[in-house]
């Protein structure tokens, strides 16, 4: 079978690669900061009367050498920057490398002037040029920009690392039952079908299904659920959760990349690397912005040197300051860091957001459509009546049980549980078929067996009068063999503990709420009234759910669809944003943009709240970046120099630029502090 270790090994490699990359940057930073401090000692030594060599040319030669080493350390800036320039797609690296190189080139020019002045002993010229060397500026630009990037990398690593502890929750070894033997086995050697023994206090090593016993599982790290959940035979367990009480045996069902834990981490990483529409706009602005800045820098030099009559060094200082201060780092970071932090925050609370675009959709949605069973209700239906109306088939219990066991619809699972409790024997049925929105079909001894809704019975031509349920909110499932009605089952569902509270909160936030159900009008309207949803549609087939979503979208309305079943998949795909309840069918989860790992609908409220917060944070970051450049570029260009004497040298400009990038990162990190609504505390039974 697929080894459990494959995904973990792959993830560990990526984690190791990330750490190596971070350590590499750290080493570069330590060396370059040390060299910069030595460089600053030589460049500022005369000012503070520090011990230096007698000849200025020797001091300047050391400065040039130190700057050159720093430039070699950060050679990537020059490589990427000039590649962008030559391909006519200048980048942030283009501005940094140009600023640093111009400062260095001018430093060499001043250095030559000092050497020539020393030969003739002209102290005035030596003094003049000695204080107009910009070696330290060229080095400082690279070091400060890299420091900003290092701090960004640390922030990103911190966000990504917030999920890494999940792997440590699952033990490395498991007790496997083989016949009458109990063998300790490494998790990486487990295979699908292995039986694992779990005692109180044990961590669940891998995903599986309980085949014997029960337990109370603490899943807070994976789903955000604060209290343990009761799990019995037939229930699924997730690797990484902890058994607080009870003893059970479970069968391994998923390994490696197919486990819930692996999918959570993959989703977070994919969402973090995806791009939102706002990020694409920022990228387009950056692509236009860089050439404009280079143009402004050249124009600044021309105006100050040829029109303003300033010295060449003064004109160069203004031009280089423009290049450095206007680095579009803040603009480029505004969206991705916020998306990364928001995705991590969601994952920590059981809200898996699959793409960056989902955040924008969440912030704009005004209409929310709900499925009924398993979404507003618990999906744990209880049979309150089961009647056999034809004595023709003695094994009718086994026919129903053996057909329903092949379906994963909530109704089917409740029916299966009923017959399992009654110790009903299984028999062989063939050609099982799912009839979305209607029920199921199978073949028994050459005869067609239909189990499903009133509509299905009418469709296949059942002549008998169909019975009505005893309760308004009950659901009736009919059983027919051929065209003959043989039995009916009446089930009732319970409303999830916090559905009413969640609906109330959503109405307060002015969302239009719609219930779309395949159930009958009586059951659908009764539930809508109980939970407080004013608009509902009953007897809606799966393909009609999709049509209904399209109808709700008329006029440009953005619609979110919330569901959990196979028949919700088309509607989830069609909605502007599909939200799946994580306890539902895999196909629904695959079709959705967001997965709520916990069945609580308060997580829907939290997802919408988080979406608005992230988009607000992105817009705030973009605003900061815009204002920073609107003020910074004119200041660096010397617009306020003549009137107020305000000017920036390249060192200060690079420092301000780094602070602007850091401000954006720190603002995005504030999303970690976002307060989410508390869920009702309940042990799921």
PDB file of C-alpha atoms in Angstrom, residues 508-649:
ATOM      1  CA  UNK A 508     -27.926  40.786  12.098  1.00  0.00           C
ATOM      2  CA  UNK A 509     -25.070  41.153   9.592  1.00  0.00           C
ATOM      3  CA  UNK A 510     -27.703  41.717   6.866  1.00  0.00           C
ATOM      4  CA  UNK A 511     -27.150  38.551   4.815  1.00  0.00           C
ATOM      5  CA  UNK A 512     -29.994  37.208   2.694  1.00  0.00           C
ATOM      6  CA  UNK A 513     -30.490  33.585   3.825  1.00  0.00           C
ATOM      7  CA  UNK A 514     -32.089  30.909   1.644  1.00  0.00           C
ATOM      8  CA  UNK A 515     -32.834  27.244   2.406  1.00  0.00           C
ATOM      9  CA  UNK A 516     -32.692  24.925  -0.636  1.00  0.00           C
ATOM     10  CA  UNK A 517     -33.720  21.337   0.108  1.00  0.00           C
ATOM     11  CA  UNK A 518     -34.622  18.174  -1.752  1.00  0.00           C
ATOM     12  CA  UNK A 519     -37.010  17.322   1.081  1.00  0.00           C
ATOM     13  CA  UNK A 520     -40.782  17.835   0.936  1.00  0.00           C
ATOM     14  CA  UNK A 521     -42.453  21.223   1.463  1.00  0.00           C
ATOM     15  CA  UNK A 522     -43.806  20.309   4.900  1.00  0.00           C
ATOM     16  CA  UNK A 523     -40.408  19.285   6.340  1.00  0.00           C
ATOM     17  CA  UNK A 524     -38.519  22.133   4.641  1.00  0.00           C
ATOM     18  CA  UNK A 525     -40.890  24.935   5.704  1.00  0.00           C
ATOM     19  CA  UNK A 526     -41.054  23.574   9.280  1.00  0.00           C
ATOM     20  CA  UNK A 527     -37.254  23.625   9.575  1.00  0.00           C
ATOM     21  CA  UNK A 528     -36.934  27.081   7.953  1.00  0.00           C
ATOM     22  CA  UNK A 529     -39.424  28.456  10.473  1.00  0.00           C
ATOM     23  CA  UNK A 530     -37.631  26.814  13.427  1.00  0.00           C
ATOM     24  CA  UNK A 531     -34.183  28.189  12.569  1.00  0.00           C
ATOM     25  CA  UNK A 532     -35.372  31.627  11.402  1.00  0.00           C
ATOM     26  CA  UNK A 533     -34.763  31.482   7.624  1.00  0.00           C
ATOM     27  CA  UNK A 534     -37.471  33.439   5.788  1.00  0.00           C
ATOM     28  CA  UNK A 535     -36.890  32.143   2.249  1.00  0.00           C
ATOM     29  CA  UNK A 536     -36.995  28.450   1.343  1.00  0.00           C
ATOM     30  CA  UNK A 537     -37.358  26.119  -1.641  1.00  0.00           C
ATOM     31  CA  UNK A 538     -38.472  22.475  -1.242  1.00  0.00           C
ATOM     32  CA  UNK A 539     -38.392  19.399  -3.526  1.00  0.00           C
ATOM     33  CA  UNK A 540     -35.312  20.782  -5.302  1.00  0.00           C
ATOM     34  CA  UNK A 541     -33.327  18.130  -7.213  1.00  0.00           C
ATOM     35  CA  UNK A 542     -29.483  18.322  -7.353  1.00  0.00           C
ATOM     36  CA  UNK A 543     -29.425  19.759 -10.893  1.00  0.00           C
ATOM     37  CA  UNK A 544     -32.206  22.164  -9.875  1.00  0.00           C
ATOM     38  CA  UNK A 545     -30.121  23.312  -6.884  1.00  0.00           C
ATOM     39  CA  UNK A 546     -27.530  24.454  -9.398  1.00  0.00           C
ATOM     40  CA  UNK A 547     -30.230  26.316 -11.378  1.00  0.00           C
ATOM     41  CA  UNK A 548     -31.557  27.866  -8.154  1.00  0.00           C
ATOM     42  CA  UNK A 549     -28.063  29.169  -7.320  1.00  0.00           C
ATOM     43  CA  UNK A 550     -27.869  30.732 -10.810  1.00  0.00           C
ATOM     44  CA  UNK A 551     -31.263  32.392 -10.208  1.00  0.00           C
ATOM     45  CA  UNK A 552     -30.001  33.871  -6.932  1.00  0.00           C
ATOM     46  CA  UNK A 553     -26.962  35.256  -8.799  1.00  0.00           C
ATOM     47  CA  UNK A 554     -29.115  37.312 -11.200  1.00  0.00           C
ATOM     48  CA  UNK A 555     -28.281  41.012 -11.028  1.00  0.00           C
ATOM     49  CA  UNK A 556     -24.669  40.420 -10.020  1.00  0.00           C
ATOM     50  CA  UNK A 557     -25.479  39.067  -6.543  1.00  0.00           C
ATOM     51  CA  UNK A 558     -22.598  37.058  -5.081  1.00  0.00           C
ATOM     52  CA  UNK A 559     -23.913  33.803  -3.627  1.00  0.00           C
ATOM     53  CA  UNK A 560     -22.334  31.421  -1.129  1.00  0.00           C
ATOM     54  CA  UNK A 561     -23.629  27.846  -1.070  1.00  0.00           C
ATOM     55  CA  UNK A 562     -23.237  25.792   2.117  1.00  0.00           C
ATOM     56  CA  UNK A 563     -23.667  22.022   1.868  1.00  0.00           C
ATOM     57  CA  UNK A 564     -22.252  18.634   2.755  1.00  0.00           C
ATOM     58  CA  UNK A 565     -23.630  15.947   0.449  1.00  0.00           C
ATOM     59  CA  UNK A 566     -22.901  14.441  -2.975  1.00  0.00           C
ATOM     60  CA  UNK A 567     -25.991  16.158  -4.367  1.00  0.00           C
ATOM     61  CA  UNK A 568     -24.621  19.547  -3.224  1.00  0.00           C
ATOM     62  CA  UNK A 569     -21.466  19.309  -5.372  1.00  0.00           C
ATOM     63  CA  UNK A 570     -22.917  20.931  -8.557  1.00  0.00           C
ATOM     64  CA  UNK A 571     -24.397  23.818  -6.528  1.00  0.00           C
ATOM     65  CA  UNK A 572     -21.121  24.305  -4.619  1.00  0.00           C
ATOM     66  CA  UNK A 573     -19.279  24.498  -7.966  1.00  0.00           C
ATOM     67  CA  UNK A 574     -21.798  26.988  -9.408  1.00  0.00           C
ATOM     68  CA  UNK A 575     -21.877  29.338  -6.416  1.00  0.00           C
ATOM     69  CA  UNK A 576     -19.482  32.291  -6.241  1.00  0.00           C
ATOM     70  CA  UNK A 577     -18.106  30.564  -3.184  1.00  0.00           C
ATOM     71  CA  UNK A 578     -18.814  26.965  -2.177  1.00  0.00           C
ATOM     72  CA  UNK A 579     -18.572  26.109   1.524  1.00  0.00           C
ATOM     73  CA  UNK A 580     -18.532  22.436   2.529  1.00  0.00           C
ATOM     74  CA  UNK A 581     -19.105  21.014   5.973  1.00  0.00           C
ATOM     75  CA  UNK A 582     -16.038  18.821   6.546  1.00  0.00           C
ATOM     76  CA  UNK A 583     -18.043  15.933   7.970  1.00  0.00           C
ATOM     77  CA  UNK A 584     -19.744  15.517   4.591  1.00  0.00           C
ATOM     78  CA  UNK A 585     -19.011  13.663   1.371  1.00  0.00           C
ATOM     79  CA  UNK A 586     -15.559  13.904  -0.205  1.00  0.00           C
ATOM     80  CA  UNK A 587     -17.009  15.037  -3.527  1.00  0.00           C
ATOM     81  CA  UNK A 588     -18.698  18.001  -1.797  1.00  0.00           C
ATOM     82  CA  UNK A 589     -15.441  18.894  -0.049  1.00  0.00           C
ATOM     83  CA  UNK A 590     -13.517  18.679  -3.344  1.00  0.00           C
ATOM     84  CA  UNK A 591     -16.078  20.962  -5.062  1.00  0.00           C
ATOM     85  CA  UNK A 592     -15.920  23.634  -2.356  1.00  0.00           C
ATOM     86  CA  UNK A 593     -13.715  26.727  -2.013  1.00  0.00           C
ATOM     87  CA  UNK A 594     -13.836  26.540   1.788  1.00  0.00           C
ATOM     88  CA  UNK A 595     -14.098  23.519   4.082  1.00  0.00           C
ATOM     89  CA  UNK A 596     -15.435  23.833   7.634  1.00  0.00           C
ATOM     90  CA  UNK A 597     -13.766  20.985   9.542  1.00  0.00           C
ATOM     91  CA  UNK A 598     -16.240  21.342  12.409  1.00  0.00           C
ATOM     92  CA  UNK A 599     -19.989  20.819  11.861  1.00  0.00           C
ATOM     93  CA  UNK A 600     -20.738  24.006  13.831  1.00  0.00           C
ATOM     94  CA  UNK A 601     -22.332  26.731  11.689  1.00  0.00           C
ATOM     95  CA  UNK A 602     -20.671  29.375  13.860  1.00  0.00           C
ATOM     96  CA  UNK A 603     -17.588  28.519  11.797  1.00  0.00           C
ATOM     97  CA  UNK A 604     -19.457  29.861   8.763  1.00  0.00           C
ATOM     98  CA  UNK A 605     -19.933  33.147  10.640  1.00  0.00           C
ATOM     99  CA  UNK A 606     -16.226  33.042  11.541  1.00  0.00           C
ATOM    100  CA  UNK A 607     -15.184  32.354   7.928  1.00  0.00           C
ATOM    101  CA  UNK A 608     -17.183  35.364   6.697  1.00  0.00           C
ATOM    102  CA  UNK A 609     -15.758  37.506   9.508  1.00  0.00           C
ATOM    103  CA  UNK A 610     -12.197  36.383   8.681  1.00  0.00           C
ATOM    104  CA  UNK A 611     -12.743  37.061   4.968  1.00  0.00           C
ATOM    105  CA  UNK A 612     -13.812  40.642   5.669  1.00  0.00           C
ATOM    106  CA  UNK A 613     -10.882  41.171   8.063  1.00  0.00           C
ATOM    107  CA  UNK A 614      -8.285  39.858   5.578  1.00  0.00           C
ATOM    108  CA  UNK A 615      -9.564  41.980   2.679  1.00  0.00           C
ATOM    109  CA  UNK A 616      -9.738  45.049   4.951  1.00  0.00           C
ATOM    110  CA  UNK A 617      -6.137  44.346   6.017  1.00  0.00           C
ATOM    111  CA  UNK A 618      -5.001  44.020   2.375  1.00  0.00           C
ATOM    112  CA  UNK A 619      -6.679  47.304   1.421  1.00  0.00           C
ATOM    113  CA  UNK A 620      -5.106  48.995   4.442  1.00  0.00           C
ATOM    114  CA  UNK A 621      -1.676  47.644   3.432  1.00  0.00           C
ATOM    115  CA  UNK A 622      -2.120  48.848  -0.158  1.00  0.00           C
ATOM    116  CA  UNK A 623      -3.186  52.256   1.171  1.00  0.00           C
ATOM    117  CA  UNK A 624      -0.063  52.431   3.395  1.00  0.00           C
ATOM    118  CA  UNK A 625       2.128  51.483   0.419  1.00  0.00           C
ATOM    119  CA  UNK A 626       0.461  54.090  -1.804  1.00  0.00           C
ATOM    120  CA  UNK A 627       0.678  56.937   0.756  1.00  0.00           C
ATOM    121  CA  UNK A 628       4.272  55.999   1.582  1.00  0.00           C
ATOM    122  CA  UNK A 629       5.287  56.389  -2.072  1.00  0.00           C
ATOM    123  CA  UNK A 630       3.223  59.567  -2.588  1.00  0.00           C
ATOM    124  CA  UNK A 631       5.095  61.226   0.306  1.00  0.00           C
ATOM    125  CA  UNK A 632       8.444  59.414   0.018  1.00  0.00           C
ATOM    126  CA  UNK A 633       9.277  59.937  -3.672  1.00  0.00           C
ATOM    127  CA  UNK A 634       8.892  63.767  -3.684  1.00  0.00           C
ATOM    128  CA  UNK A 635      10.826  63.946  -0.392  1.00  0.00           C
ATOM    129  CA  UNK A 636      13.673  61.833  -1.819  1.00  0.00           C
ATOM    130  CA  UNK A 637      13.681  63.838  -5.067  1.00  0.00           C
ATOM    131  CA  UNK A 638      14.326  67.008  -3.054  1.00  0.00           C
ATOM    132  CA  UNK A 639      10.994  68.716  -3.780  1.00  0.00           C
ATOM    133  CA  UNK A 640      11.025  70.195  -0.248  1.00  0.00           C
ATOM    134  CA  UNK A 641      14.772  70.905  -0.193  1.00  0.00           C
ATOM    135  CA  UNK A 642      14.747  74.484  -1.520  1.00  0.00           C
ATOM    136  CA  UNK A 643      11.813  75.633   0.635  1.00  0.00           C
ATOM    137  CA  UNK A 644      12.394  73.701   3.876  1.00  0.00           C
ATOM    138  CA  UNK A 645      15.879  72.204   3.549  1.00  0.00           C
ATOM    139  CA  UNK A 646      14.394  68.692   3.748  1.00  0.00           C
ATOM    140  CA  UNK A 647      16.460  66.017   1.971  1.00  0.00           C
ATOM    141  CA  UNK A 648      17.185  62.317   2.339  1.00  0.00           C
ATOM    142  CA  UNK A 649      20.512  60.677   1.676  1.00  0.00           C
TER     143      UNK A 649
END
